[in-house]
Amino acid sequence: MFLRYTFDSPIVREEDHGFIRHYDVDVFGFGEDGEHLIGKVAFDIFLWGDAEVAGADLFEICDADSQGWCDVFCALSGRETFGGGGRDEILPELGIEDVVDRITFVWRFLLHPEARTDCTKAVVQDIARYVGIESILTTWHGTLEMPDSDLVDVGFSKVGGTTLVFRDLHLQAPYAARHPLGEEIDFDARPEHEEWVLKQWKT
């Protein structure tokens, strides 16, 4: 199994634009007749540190991008309204003590049902490794279609009072400790897996 990442990056960053990058990930498995798509993931990276250095309004960046980012920002900061004023920093009770340079938001995650049990943790861990240790990885509870025990195993905790789960990538998750170089997944990918993924991704 391997992942292919593609992303968009604006050249110019100004005020509330250019600080959020969109990423698409194609998940491939190998079969008897070659490689086949077995999943797709969509996530964004908010260049939080760059925005702070630029003096940009963090909430306005999220507001200009999407409702999803507004909700993520409010969950992480404890901000209760979309009106002016309010907290523009991560809640101290989340226990994140190190520098946060990026916030990653996984907003869509799709693996073929036959691949979910074996592959989900490995895909999540590869994304975590890709975005780097000075980051927070977030998603809504249910997006990854993982039981709570598996979410804990890959390092996620719940933001109290919300359905957002987050992982502080400064810290090593139990799954990552067991597989420091990644886990080799032996999944027999077939053309029908790719057909299913492409069809479902369009819906």
Coordinates of C-alpha atoms in Angstrom, one line a residue, residues 3 25 27 38-44 104-113 115-128 136-158 163-167 169 173 175 196 201:
L3 CA -0.3 7.1 -0.6
V25 CA -4.6 11.8 -1.0
V27 CA -4.6 5.4 -1.4
I38 CA -8.6 1.6 -2.5
G39 CA -9.3 4.9 -0.9
K40 CA -9.2 8.7 -1.0
V41 CA -8.7 11.4 1.7
A42 CA -9.2 15.2 1.7
F43 CA -7.7 17.4 4.3
D44 CA -6.5 21.0 4.8
T104 CA -4.6 19.9 9.9
F105 CA -8.3 19.2 9.4
V106 CA -9.3 15.8 7.8
W107 CA -12.8 16.6 6.4
R108 CA -13.3 13.5 4.2
F109 CA -12.0 10.0 4.5
L110 CA -13.0 7.1 2.3
L111 CA -11.6 3.6 2.2
H112 CA -13.2 0.6 0.6
P113 CA -15.1 -1.4 3.3
A115 CA -9.7 -2.2 3.5
R116 CA -11.0 -0.3 6.5
T117 CA -10.0 -2.7 9.2
D118 CA -6.5 -3.3 8.0
C119 CA -5.6 0.0 6.5
T120 CA -7.2 2.9 8.4
K121 CA -4.7 3.2 11.1
A122 CA -1.8 3.1 8.7
V123 CA -3.3 5.8 6.5
V124 CA -4.0 8.1 9.5
Q125 CA -0.4 7.6 10.8
D126 CA 1.1 8.3 7.4
I127 CA -0.8 11.6 7.2
A128 CA 0.3 12.5 10.7
I136 CA -2.4 19.3 15.5
L137 CA -4.4 16.7 13.5
T138 CA -8.2 17.2 13.8
T139 CA -11.3 15.6 12.4
W140 CA -14.9 15.1 13.4
H141 CA -15.8 12.1 15.4
G142 CA -17.1 9.6 12.9
T143 CA -15.2 10.9 9.8
L144 CA -12.6 8.1 10.1
E145 CA -15.2 5.4 10.8
M146 CA -13.0 4.1 13.6
P147 CA -14.2 2.8 17.0
D148 CA -13.2 4.9 20.0
S149 CA -10.5 2.4 21.0
D150 CA -8.8 2.7 17.6
L151 CA -9.0 6.5 17.8
V152 CA -7.2 6.4 21.1
D153 CA -4.6 4.0 19.7
V154 CA -3.7 6.4 16.9
G155 CA -3.5 9.3 19.5
F156 CA -6.8 11.1 19.2
S157 CA -8.6 12.8 22.2
K158 CA -12.0 14.5 22.2
T163 CA -17.6 16.3 18.3
L164 CA -14.1 17.3 17.3
V165 CA -11.2 14.9 18.0
F166 CA -7.6 16.0 17.9
R167 CA -4.1 14.5 18.0
L169 CA 1.6 15.3 16.9
A173 CA 0.6 7.6 19.7
Y175 CA 0.2 2.7 17.2
W196 CA -16.3 1.5 -5.9
W201 CA -16.2 9.8 -4.0

